[in-house]
XYZ file of C-alpha atoms in Angstrom:
691
model
C 7.125 -38.318 21.292
C 8.011 -38.772 17.922
C 7.095 -35.962 15.575
C 4.248 -37.455 13.163
C 6.708 -37.383 8.798
C 4.515 -35.797 6.160
C 5.562 -34.758 2.883
C 6.312 -31.343 2.275
C 3.233 -28.862 1.312
C 0.694 -31.807 2.727
C 0.734 -30.968 6.375
C -1.952 -30.376 8.320
C -2.991 -27.235 9.056
C -5.016 -25.429 11.929
C -4.526 -21.651 10.197
C -7.575 -22.533 7.174
C -8.432 -19.778 4.087
C -11.075 -18.194 6.755
C -9.369 -17.718 9.372
C -6.236 -15.782 7.384
C -8.919 -14.001 5.106
C -10.828 -13.023 8.571
C -7.371 -10.681 9.597
C -6.701 -9.177 6.714
C -5.576 -5.510 6.199
C -4.140 -3.304 8.839
C -5.666 -0.438 10.500
C -4.409 2.930 8.798
C -4.305 7.116 9.243
C -3.799 7.439 12.885
C -5.096 10.738 14.699
C -5.494 12.901 18.289
C -8.929 14.006 18.437
C -8.214 15.797 21.988
C -6.937 12.877 24.122
C -8.706 10.470 22.095
C -6.890 8.175 19.118
C -8.977 7.615 16.512
C -7.995 5.393 13.585
C -9.900 3.200 10.238
C -9.710 -0.066 10.264
C -11.276 -2.755 7.866
C -13.424 -5.286 7.851
C -13.315 -8.308 5.580
C -16.756 -9.788 6.713
C -18.850 -6.949 6.458
C -17.883 -6.590 2.633
C -14.258 -5.221 3.059
C -15.661 -2.135 3.877
C -13.065 0.655 6.264
C -14.897 1.719 9.840
C -13.542 4.152 11.743
C -12.532 3.053 15.771
C -12.555 5.508 18.158
C -10.581 5.351 21.764
C -12.236 7.014 24.179
C -9.946 9.324 26.590
C -10.132 6.645 29.721
C -8.312 3.918 27.766
C -11.339 1.901 28.025
C -12.317 -0.216 24.755
C -11.746 0.474 21.098
C -15.485 1.279 19.614
C -16.360 1.432 15.976
C -17.898 4.767 15.234
C -20.074 4.160 12.290
C -22.241 1.280 11.267
C -22.272 -0.481 8.086
C -22.753 -0.072 5.766
C -20.539 3.414 6.011
C -16.731 2.989 4.710
C -14.352 5.712 5.492
C -12.478 5.583 2.304
C -11.005 8.506 -0.011
C -10.785 7.529 -3.938
C -8.241 9.919 -4.724
C -6.170 8.580 -7.590
C -8.251 5.212 -6.557
C -6.065 4.412 -4.315
C -6.932 7.186 -2.164
C -5.292 9.312 1.045
C -6.084 10.220 4.519
C -10.195 9.923 4.473
C -10.972 11.931 7.554
C -9.770 14.457 10.502
C -11.408 15.264 13.684
C -11.422 17.870 16.299
C -13.255 18.142 19.809
C -14.673 20.097 20.896
C -14.898 22.836 24.012
C -19.003 21.551 24.001
C -20.852 18.905 22.227
C -18.213 16.454 21.665
C -15.945 15.924 19.040
C -16.544 16.897 15.110
C -15.920 14.647 12.683
C -15.570 14.686 8.811
C -14.644 11.504 6.610
C -15.194 10.386 3.184
C -17.828 7.551 2.013
C -17.059 5.405 -0.365
C -20.341 4.048 -1.814
C -20.729 7.678 -2.288
C -17.463 9.689 -3.031
C -18.773 12.655 -0.684
C -17.447 14.166 2.578
C -20.294 13.941 5.353
C -19.635 15.527 8.779
C -20.082 13.610 11.862
C -21.057 14.514 15.713
C -20.969 10.976 17.536
C -22.027 12.312 20.949
C -24.668 14.225 20.764
C -27.740 14.010 21.567
C -29.982 11.780 19.706
C -27.327 10.426 17.948
C -28.102 12.246 14.733
C -26.868 10.235 11.526
C -23.769 11.656 9.293
C -24.732 14.589 6.868
C -23.273 15.450 3.633
C -20.997 18.238 3.094
C -20.108 18.177 -0.137
C -22.106 17.565 -3.253
C -23.527 14.399 -4.645
C -21.267 13.830 -8.068
C -21.655 11.363 -10.664
C -21.521 7.063 -10.433
C -17.928 6.005 -9.334
C -16.801 9.434 -8.924
C -16.722 13.064 -10.695
C -15.834 14.956 -7.231
C -13.547 12.987 -4.834
C -11.976 14.212 -1.581
C -8.953 13.630 0.656
C -6.726 14.745 3.286
C -8.290 17.540 5.401
C -8.055 19.437 7.487
C -10.596 21.183 10.307
C -10.245 24.950 9.348
C -12.979 27.599 11.984
C -16.064 27.205 10.371
C -14.494 24.966 6.343
C -12.820 21.951 5.639
C -9.631 22.709 3.721
C -8.386 19.147 1.525
C -7.927 17.706 -1.643
C -10.620 18.322 -4.276
C -10.571 15.567 -7.266
C -12.862 16.917 -10.405
C -13.170 14.791 -13.396
C -13.899 16.644 -16.438
C -13.989 13.950 -19.041
C -14.836 10.224 -19.500
C -11.211 9.129 -19.851
C -9.222 8.139 -16.377
C -6.807 11.418 -16.712
C -9.163 14.044 -17.759
C -8.674 15.200 -14.024
C -8.039 18.484 -12.740
C -7.043 18.646 -8.827
C -6.410 21.375 -6.383
C -6.860 22.367 -2.838
C -10.622 22.894 -1.543
C -12.938 24.794 1.274
C -15.994 23.109 2.330
C -18.252 24.776 4.175
C -19.382 23.278 7.456
C -22.943 23.989 7.584
C -23.693 21.754 4.831
C -23.996 24.678 2.398
C -21.978 23.308 -0.304
C -23.649 19.926 -0.016
C -26.643 21.048 -2.648
C -23.990 24.166 -4.363
C -21.315 23.020 -5.765
C -20.645 27.213 -6.372
C -20.324 26.848 -2.250
C -16.700 24.600 -1.954
C -14.185 27.298 -2.745
C -10.936 26.634 -4.367
C -7.698 28.406 -2.858
C -4.893 26.971 -5.473
C -5.246 26.985 -9.538
C -5.259 23.327 -11.150
C -1.051 24.231 -12.424
C -0.062 21.123 -10.697
C -1.394 18.188 -11.827
C -1.318 16.263 -8.066
C -1.482 17.748 -4.427
C -1.988 17.219 -0.973
C -3.739 18.540 1.235
C -2.985 21.593 3.747
C -0.735 21.308 6.924
C -1.441 24.957 8.357
C 0.765 27.038 10.680
C 0.426 26.805 14.290
C -1.092 30.568 14.201
C -3.464 29.740 10.763
C -1.436 32.101 9.338
C 0.326 29.639 6.360
C -0.157 27.155 4.636
C 1.860 24.379 3.324
C 1.784 20.808 0.391
C 3.332 19.568 -1.739
C 2.597 19.449 -5.461
C 4.076 17.224 -8.808
C 3.415 16.651 -12.417
C 3.443 13.979 -14.883
C 6.035 12.220 -16.098
C 7.314 12.558 -12.164
C 6.168 10.349 -9.277
C 5.886 12.019 -6.259
C 9.084 9.680 -5.340
C 11.042 11.335 -8.532
C 10.209 14.813 -7.220
C 7.799 16.540 -5.794
C 7.411 20.717 -4.467
C 6.696 21.684 -1.011
C 4.942 24.958 -1.419
C 4.363 27.969 1.047
C 1.350 31.163 0.607
C 0.382 33.222 3.067
C -3.318 32.906 4.667
C -4.951 35.816 3.887
C -7.777 37.307 7.184
C -10.578 36.243 4.582
C -9.553 32.494 4.012
C -7.936 33.249 0.206
C -3.924 32.194 0.026
C -1.293 34.513 -1.140
C 2.380 34.533 -1.557
C 2.327 30.889 -2.985
C 5.187 29.538 -3.771
C 8.089 27.113 -4.017
C 10.871 27.240 -0.663
C 12.076 23.058 -1.309
C 11.981 20.302 -3.932
C 12.585 20.225 -7.652
C 12.343 17.707 -10.285
C 14.781 15.449 -8.979
C 14.173 16.264 -4.916
C 11.116 14.303 -3.883
C 9.668 15.965 -0.940
C 7.495 13.673 1.270
C 6.020 15.560 4.055
C 5.590 18.641 5.018
C 4.672 19.279 8.806
C 5.007 22.505 11.147
C 6.439 22.281 14.559
C 3.817 23.183 17.752
C 6.640 26.998 17.052
C 5.722 27.390 14.131
C 8.843 25.426 12.393
C 8.409 23.873 9.033
C 10.138 20.170 8.748
C 9.879 18.503 5.173
C 11.332 14.920 4.562
C 13.427 14.726 1.407
C 15.952 12.621 -0.162
C 18.101 15.164 -1.650
C 21.319 13.643 0.532
C 19.567 10.393 -1.599
C 18.169 9.149 1.870
C 14.997 10.422 3.228
C 15.403 12.348 5.741
C 13.646 15.313 8.550
C 14.705 19.067 7.423
C 13.786 22.225 9.017
C 13.272 24.831 6.443
C 13.453 28.629 5.967
C 9.956 29.216 4.679
C 11.489 32.549 3.527
C 15.111 31.528 1.720
C 13.936 27.390 1.303
C 17.300 27.662 3.184
C 17.407 23.328 4.362
C 19.280 21.853 7.716
C 19.592 18.434 7.965
C 18.047 17.382 11.520
C 19.490 14.754 10.883
C 21.958 12.716 8.186
C 22.469 9.182 7.814
C 22.267 6.418 5.243
C 18.229 5.873 6.388
C 15.116 6.507 5.281
C 13.363 8.320 7.385
C 10.287 8.713 4.711
C 8.879 6.947 2.051
C 6.980 6.489 -1.257
C 3.759 9.193 -1.818
C 1.095 6.285 -3.171
C -1.570 8.632 -0.992
C -1.947 11.905 0.557
C -1.596 12.130 4.200
C 0.914 9.567 4.594
C 3.370 10.695 8.068
C 6.732 9.818 8.360
C 7.108 12.432 11.450
C 5.650 13.905 13.662
C 6.863 16.513 15.893
C 6.031 16.755 19.952
C 5.907 19.991 22.250
C 9.673 20.905 23.573
C 10.843 20.392 19.843
C 11.156 16.917 19.956
C 9.929 15.045 16.707
C 9.161 11.737 16.758
C 10.094 10.182 13.511
C 10.366 6.693 12.079
C 13.143 5.354 10.458
C 15.509 2.710 9.018
C 17.039 0.763 6.013
C 14.550 -1.660 4.697
C 12.298 -1.861 7.678
C 11.138 1.318 10.250
C 11.655 1.629 13.464
C 9.756 4.528 15.297
C 12.465 6.846 16.844
C 12.271 10.556 19.575
C 15.245 12.431 17.821
C 16.169 15.366 19.370
C 17.103 17.912 16.586
C 19.107 20.084 18.311
C 22.172 17.649 19.132
C 21.269 14.924 17.058
C 20.216 12.119 19.738
C 17.802 9.548 18.168
C 16.304 6.952 20.795
C 14.232 3.753 19.600
C 11.036 2.660 21.389
C 12.061 -0.310 22.752
C 9.071 -3.366 21.797
C 9.033 -6.465 19.285
C 8.124 -4.248 16.312
C 10.038 -4.652 13.149
C 8.261 -2.902 10.500
C 5.315 1.412 10.639
C 3.568 2.152 9.269
C 3.144 5.798 7.765
C 0.598 7.071 10.147
C 2.222 8.949 12.814
C 0.224 11.274 14.968
C 1.052 12.843 18.503
C -1.229 14.672 21.691
C 1.429 15.759 24.470
C 4.005 13.444 25.018
C 2.277 10.568 23.522
C 2.778 8.909 19.597
C 0.562 6.512 18.188
C 1.408 4.289 15.291
C 0.634 1.214 13.565
C 3.515 -1.273 13.918
C 3.830 -4.776 13.103
C 6.089 -7.839 13.841
C 7.197 -11.420 13.438
C 4.921 -12.687 15.504
C 1.679 -10.273 15.605
C 0.309 -8.678 12.165
C -0.268 -4.564 12.470
C -2.151 -3.154 15.806
C -2.552 0.549 17.296
C 0.930 1.261 19.659
C 1.460 4.245 21.641
C 4.885 5.721 23.464
C 5.188 7.637 25.943
C 7.963 9.470 25.385
C 8.269 10.853 29.349
C 8.991 7.312 30.157
C 9.739 5.237 26.908
C 7.180 2.646 27.627
C 5.136 2.022 24.097
C 2.142 -0.322 24.658
C -0.968 -1.952 22.537
C -4.106 0.200 22.274
C -6.304 -0.895 19.532
C -6.693 -3.229 16.675
C -4.985 -6.348 17.871
C -6.251 -9.087 16.256
C -6.873 -12.737 18.387
C -4.889 -15.530 16.801
C -6.290 -17.502 14.765
C -4.766 -20.487 16.029
C -1.811 -21.541 18.229
C 1.456 -18.705 17.542
C 3.501 -21.527 17.012
C 2.139 -22.408 13.882
C 3.588 -18.881 12.326
C 7.014 -18.742 10.321
C 10.183 -16.786 11.657
C 11.598 -14.160 9.242
C 15.063 -14.568 7.895
C 16.463 -10.807 6.167
C 19.276 -11.587 4.291
C 20.967 -10.238 1.680
C 22.052 -12.863 -1.620
C 23.951 -11.523 -4.633
C 22.413 -10.789 -8.181
C 23.972 -10.114 -11.810
C 27.369 -8.122 -11.224
C 27.724 -8.910 -7.644
C 24.388 -6.308 -6.704
C 22.652 -6.574 -3.486
C 19.142 -7.563 -2.971
C 17.248 -7.992 0.211
C 14.706 -10.406 0.975
C 13.081 -12.421 3.560
C 12.991 -15.572 3.658
C 10.533 -17.627 5.532
C 11.115 -21.887 6.166
C 8.413 -24.053 6.172
C 7.189 -24.698 9.704
C 5.112 -26.346 11.389
C 5.600 -27.414 15.765
C 3.768 -30.637 14.873
C 5.129 -31.865 11.305
C 8.204 -32.607 9.859
C 9.245 -33.730 6.070
C 11.768 -36.840 5.051
C 15.312 -36.572 5.532
C 16.543 -36.751 1.203
C 13.309 -33.826 1.255
C 13.714 -30.535 0.379
C 10.332 -27.986 0.213
C 8.721 -26.133 -2.728
C 9.723 -22.341 -2.211
C 7.795 -19.869 -3.774
C 9.059 -16.297 -4.285
C 6.798 -13.125 -3.835
C 7.477 -10.663 -5.739
C 5.994 -7.276 -4.530
C 3.417 -4.668 -5.654
C 4.503 -1.336 -6.025
C 6.930 -1.583 -7.942
C 7.891 1.586 -5.786
C 7.508 -0.298 -2.582
C 9.135 -3.200 -0.383
C 8.054 -5.845 1.726
C 8.963 -6.050 6.392
C 9.630 -8.631 7.922
C 6.059 -9.167 10.060
C 4.205 -11.534 10.718
C 1.361 -12.360 7.844
C -1.400 -14.921 7.829
C -1.165 -14.949 3.896
C 2.409 -15.993 4.284
C 2.236 -18.692 7.299
C -1.359 -19.983 6.121
C 1.696 -21.500 3.141
C 4.542 -22.232 5.663
C 2.245 -24.229 8.342
C 1.728 -26.701 4.799
C 4.999 -27.278 4.253
C 5.705 -24.095 1.634
C 8.579 -21.640 1.854
C 8.186 -17.826 1.065
C 10.456 -15.417 -0.383
C 9.643 -11.854 -0.830
C 12.231 -10.200 -2.430
C 12.913 -6.857 -2.546
C 14.210 -6.618 -5.640
C 15.678 -3.358 -6.803
C 13.492 -1.028 -7.361
C 12.207 -1.445 -4.342
C 11.959 1.646 -1.666
C 13.090 2.141 1.805
C 17.077 1.159 0.994
C 17.981 4.878 -0.314
C 17.369 6.623 -4.379
C 20.056 4.544 -6.342
C 18.498 1.163 -4.886
C 15.205 2.440 -6.322
C 16.818 4.045 -9.903
C 17.991 0.234 -10.642
C 14.416 -0.394 -11.636
C 14.444 3.017 -13.510
C 13.898 2.090 -17.537
C 14.532 -1.824 -16.021
C 11.258 -3.014 -15.141
C 10.848 -5.636 -16.264
C 14.612 -6.816 -16.467
C 15.868 -5.939 -12.785
C 13.005 -7.310 -10.867
C 12.691 -10.730 -12.998
C 16.960 -11.267 -12.209
C 16.775 -9.800 -8.529
C 13.566 -12.674 -7.933
C 15.662 -15.270 -10.412
C 18.559 -14.658 -8.062
C 17.211 -15.465 -5.403
C 15.673 -18.520 -6.246
C 19.045 -19.959 -7.642
C 20.660 -19.253 -4.522
C 18.018 -20.708 -1.808
C 17.850 -23.736 -4.822
C 22.179 -24.175 -4.902
C 22.344 -23.674 -0.652
C 19.943 -26.740 -0.250
C 17.561 -24.473 1.132
C 15.045 -25.400 -1.541
C 13.859 -28.124 -4.477
C 15.531 -26.599 -7.157
C 12.212 -28.627 -8.983
C 9.778 -27.157 -7.311
C 9.897 -23.303 -7.375
C 7.202 -21.155 -8.383
C 6.920 -16.984 -8.549
C 3.886 -15.614 -7.348
C 2.852 -11.426 -8.013
C -0.336 -8.640 -7.645
C 0.058 -5.358 -9.043
C 3.442 -4.950 -10.998
C 4.484 -7.759 -8.747
C 1.771 -9.836 -11.320
C 3.809 -8.335 -14.018
C 6.922 -9.579 -12.728
C 5.715 -13.458 -11.599
C 4.469 -13.582 -15.547
C 7.358 -11.828 -17.106
C 9.475 -14.200 -14.292
C 7.345 -17.232 -16.236
C 8.220 -15.369 -19.920
C 12.329 -15.395 -19.185
C 13.108 -19.429 -18.990
C 11.944 -22.440 -17.414
C 12.665 -21.913 -13.300
C 9.837 -21.975 -12.061
C 7.603 -24.883 -11.952
C 3.904 -22.531 -12.238
C 3.267 -19.192 -10.950
C 0.570 -16.682 -9.765
C -1.106 -14.133 -11.554
C -3.235 -11.848 -9.492
C -4.237 -8.623 -10.340
C -1.609 -7.498 -12.950
C 0.378 -5.166 -15.165
C 0.776 -7.360 -18.731
C 1.388 -4.784 -21.281
C 3.332 -1.955 -21.168
C 1.425 -0.305 -23.592
C -2.101 -1.039 -22.843
C -1.338 0.220 -19.256
C -0.056 3.540 -19.647
C -3.621 4.139 -22.016
C -6.139 1.971 -19.763
C -4.584 3.210 -16.013
C -5.567 5.647 -14.291
C -3.913 9.294 -13.915
C -1.613 8.454 -11.274
C -0.116 6.383 -13.411
C -0.313 7.519 -16.717
C 2.667 8.436 -16.273
C 4.677 5.593 -14.534
C 5.693 4.182 -18.031
C 7.797 6.814 -18.975
C 10.906 6.133 -15.684
C 10.202 2.044 -15.482
C 10.224 1.773 -19.017
C 11.383 4.239 -21.266
C 9.721 7.196 -22.954
C 6.577 7.141 -24.990
C 8.585 6.640 -28.130
C 10.811 3.618 -27.000
C 7.470 1.919 -25.478
C 6.476 -0.129 -28.985
C 10.126 -2.012 -28.999
C 10.246 -1.702 -24.731
C 6.739 -3.138 -24.738
C 7.484 -6.491 -27.446
C 10.685 -6.772 -25.742
C 9.221 -6.798 -21.992
C 5.794 -7.705 -21.700
C 4.156 -10.868 -21.423
C 0.844 -9.892 -23.760
C 3.934 -9.770 -26.429
C 6.162 -12.599 -24.559
C 3.095 -15.462 -23.799
C 3.960 -17.317 -26.207
C 7.633 -18.162 -24.162
C 5.030 -19.633 -21.376
C 5.492 -23.899 -20.875
C 4.305 -23.058 -16.630
C 0.889 -23.789 -15.301
C -0.575 -20.260 -14.053
C -3.409 -19.675 -11.950
C -4.419 -15.767 -13.084
C -7.117 -13.992 -10.380
C -8.411 -10.531 -11.260
C -11.160 -8.486 -9.988
C -13.630 -7.313 -12.757
C -13.995 -3.701 -11.349
C -9.861 -3.199 -11.424
C -9.636 0.962 -12.221
C -5.590 0.761 -12.322
C -4.726 -3.366 -13.846
C -8.024 -3.279 -15.983
C -9.390 -7.045 -16.274
C -8.810 -6.395 -20.559
C -5.378 -6.381 -19.424
C -5.382 -10.034 -18.501
C -8.679 -11.025 -21.350
C -5.202 -9.788 -23.618
C -3.161 -12.221 -21.886
C -5.250 -15.580 -22.397
C -6.420 -14.633 -26.268
C -1.899 -14.695 -26.461
C -2.179 -18.460 -24.942
C -5.173 -19.353 -27.246
C -4.316 -23.046 -28.882
C -0.872 -23.133 -26.747
C -0.936 -26.126 -24.159
C -0.889 -24.100 -21.050
C -2.508 -25.557 -18.359
C -4.355 -22.592 -16.023
C -6.602 -20.945 -15.051
C -8.575 -17.495 -14.882
C -10.307 -16.385 -11.157
C -12.174 -14.006 -11.639
C -14.320 -11.259 -8.879
C -16.968 -9.690 -9.928
C -17.140 -6.135 -6.986
C -13.459 -6.009 -6.416
C -11.233 -3.602 -7.930
C -7.146 -2.840 -7.014
C -7.077 -5.260 -4.159
C -9.294 -7.613 -2.457
C -11.740 -6.700 0.344
C -14.197 -9.677 0.800
C -13.151 -12.391 2.848
C -14.738 -14.506 0.728
C -12.439 -13.752 -1.870
C -9.386 -13.736 -0.499
C -10.969 -17.777 0.492
C -11.539 -18.763 -3.164
C -8.102 -16.954 -4.002
C -5.676 -19.093 -1.776
C -7.649 -21.539 -1.535
C -6.727 -21.572 -5.998
C -3.242 -20.613 -4.983
C -2.237 -23.848 -3.400
C -4.751 -25.734 -5.241
C -2.500 -25.062 -8.412
C 0.596 -25.502 -6.425
C -1.044 -28.916 -5.417
C -1.094 -30.727 -8.703
C 2.018 -28.712 -9.775
C 4.062 -29.623 -7.171
C 2.881 -33.240 -6.462
C 1.441 -33.798 -3.067
C -2.117 -33.910 -2.304
C -4.899 -30.883 -0.531
C -7.925 -33.012 0.409
C -9.111 -29.381 2.112
C -9.567 -27.695 -0.899
C -10.952 -27.696 -4.401
C -9.054 -28.333 -6.848
C -8.761 -25.992 -9.063
C -9.346 -26.991 -12.972
C -5.275 -26.155 -15.283
C -6.873 -26.781 -18.521
C -5.149 -25.575 -21.391
C -7.347 -22.656 -23.736
C -8.237 -24.128 -26.780
C -7.948 -22.323 -30.200
C -10.181 -19.652 -31.094
C -12.660 -19.537 -27.580
C -14.117 -16.476 -27.148
C -12.335 -14.220 -24.437
C -14.999 -15.344 -21.874
C -14.268 -15.148 -17.808
C -12.535 -18.535 -17.245
C -12.012 -20.082 -13.575
C -11.004 -23.631 -12.451
C -14.347 -24.523 -10.427
C -17.083 -24.004 -10.243
C -16.995 -21.969 -14.516
C -16.832 -18.482 -13.349
C -16.039 -16.631 -9.652
C -18.722 -14.414 -8.770
C -17.258 -13.179 -4.951
C -16.334 -9.667 -3.294
C -13.795 -7.357 -2.177
C -9.262 -8.156 0.729
C -6.237 -6.779 2.181
C -3.506 -8.788 2.173
C -4.035 -8.945 -1.721
C -3.671 -4.846 -1.189
C -1.052 -4.881 -0.049
C -0.588 -2.249 -3.026
C 0.118 -1.019 -5.134
C 0.879 0.089 -8.628
């Protein structure tokens, strides 16, 4: 039977935008509450909220613990952090505490209580938007110990953070004075505490501006007095040029840490008295990653001294490490990437993993028999998996012969092919962060394009995590240079080898990737068009307008404050807008506190009067990372319409977005293709972080 032939980009696909959006996001923050497994899970169709899910000890079906509108999500440092903790009680079932996104209060909940009592508040009401925020909790006796973030003024940087103890009886819900502060606020940022098994010590991480947590952090330790106060707090590991990503206690009381002092994040055993650290598995692999949010975990101690660890280059696998012998045995299974959310109960390990054929799901590893299986969040394939692309992990050469890592997703459809003489269009995807990376796993947003005949190449440009500190440091003071060059090198290589049509290349990115996409359009005529999503567009504006966590990020990415004006003129898309001639779509959340819409508006103002076809689609109610299904649908369709118009293929299945130059003197209005203004809502592939 002959396979239908059609131009690349025009293939019919059963994977529509609604299907791609329906499975967006991933489970996070796995934890064991006694023998039960709990985690948070996105609900794009329910306004983008995150619910708390439990899987009973008898292996019964998972169930959402909290109905809408409960939204289990913290806003600490805007990116959030671990928003819940739980404990099994001898009687009465589990007790959990969680942060509700809408009011940022912490609540206690007893799901098995007679009569189904509602969650009860533990912390005070604060100003709209969050005068008080909480994250990374741990239950200790009759208190919750956690991170407290408190805003002290109107600016995003008017904020202090401490470790705090919140009474479980709810008495602090109406009285802020009853929240005990365990530390002072001398350090700008902190994770939540990790308590030793005997309860006599606490360990946590801190760092300060202008460092980011992958530049340098300190592991702190203190004694816990009988009255519940901390004494003798001191640094035992880390410093300005050593990034400690996690601290943890073993069941027998050893202190563990994940540090990059060797140039790679490796696991260490630390002597709390002397600070002497012993590398338990010295390898040129990453056993940790960038600490974007408090509460991430790359290792989990097991009984008998073994450790469950995530490790690898570029993407991670789950292994069990014997720290005495150094033996490391990886779990069998199809998964090619694991998220930093490991938990353990007895000899079982729980995590979140994905593969090129499966989206992120909750996986259990039995370390006794080595069997790994999916136990939760396993989505139903919205289409036949034969429509999914197969990633090719490749290494390209950039300027000066430097290596560039990328994952290439060729166009793929089981029942369509293109004319033999035609080369496919390709879109170069620049990830967010920029201190982050993308692994080769199933992404329905990528499949949305590849199943229609559009190739995608995700580039882990210099500065990405996952390949050691030296690779991360390539971007130091070179943002807008190295990332742009590396993406261009991959695009040119694909064209030169006959994989991609050199006349139909596009660039696309969100957040920090949006910066790279816009800067790439300003760098020359390599790309025929671009998609720019909630971007950084103005270095100086970003430093002044963004949230506290990243307010000094540009120091390392572009240079110290005294050089920022020059670097802004040289690299910022706002300053170089006059060099852009390729059409683009700009997608922006109007409630974004990290990359505020003011950046997009200044960028569009700089384009006034220039004949650059473009569309600006803005979404009310959306922050940094689209979370609502209808927003994602609109965004995907707008992006596909752009490519159809520029690359020259027909897509009658999506609304045509109007690409029009901005006339001279046009006011700073929100512009969209069709309809004039999109008042849509929030998502998660578009939420794939950061910066």
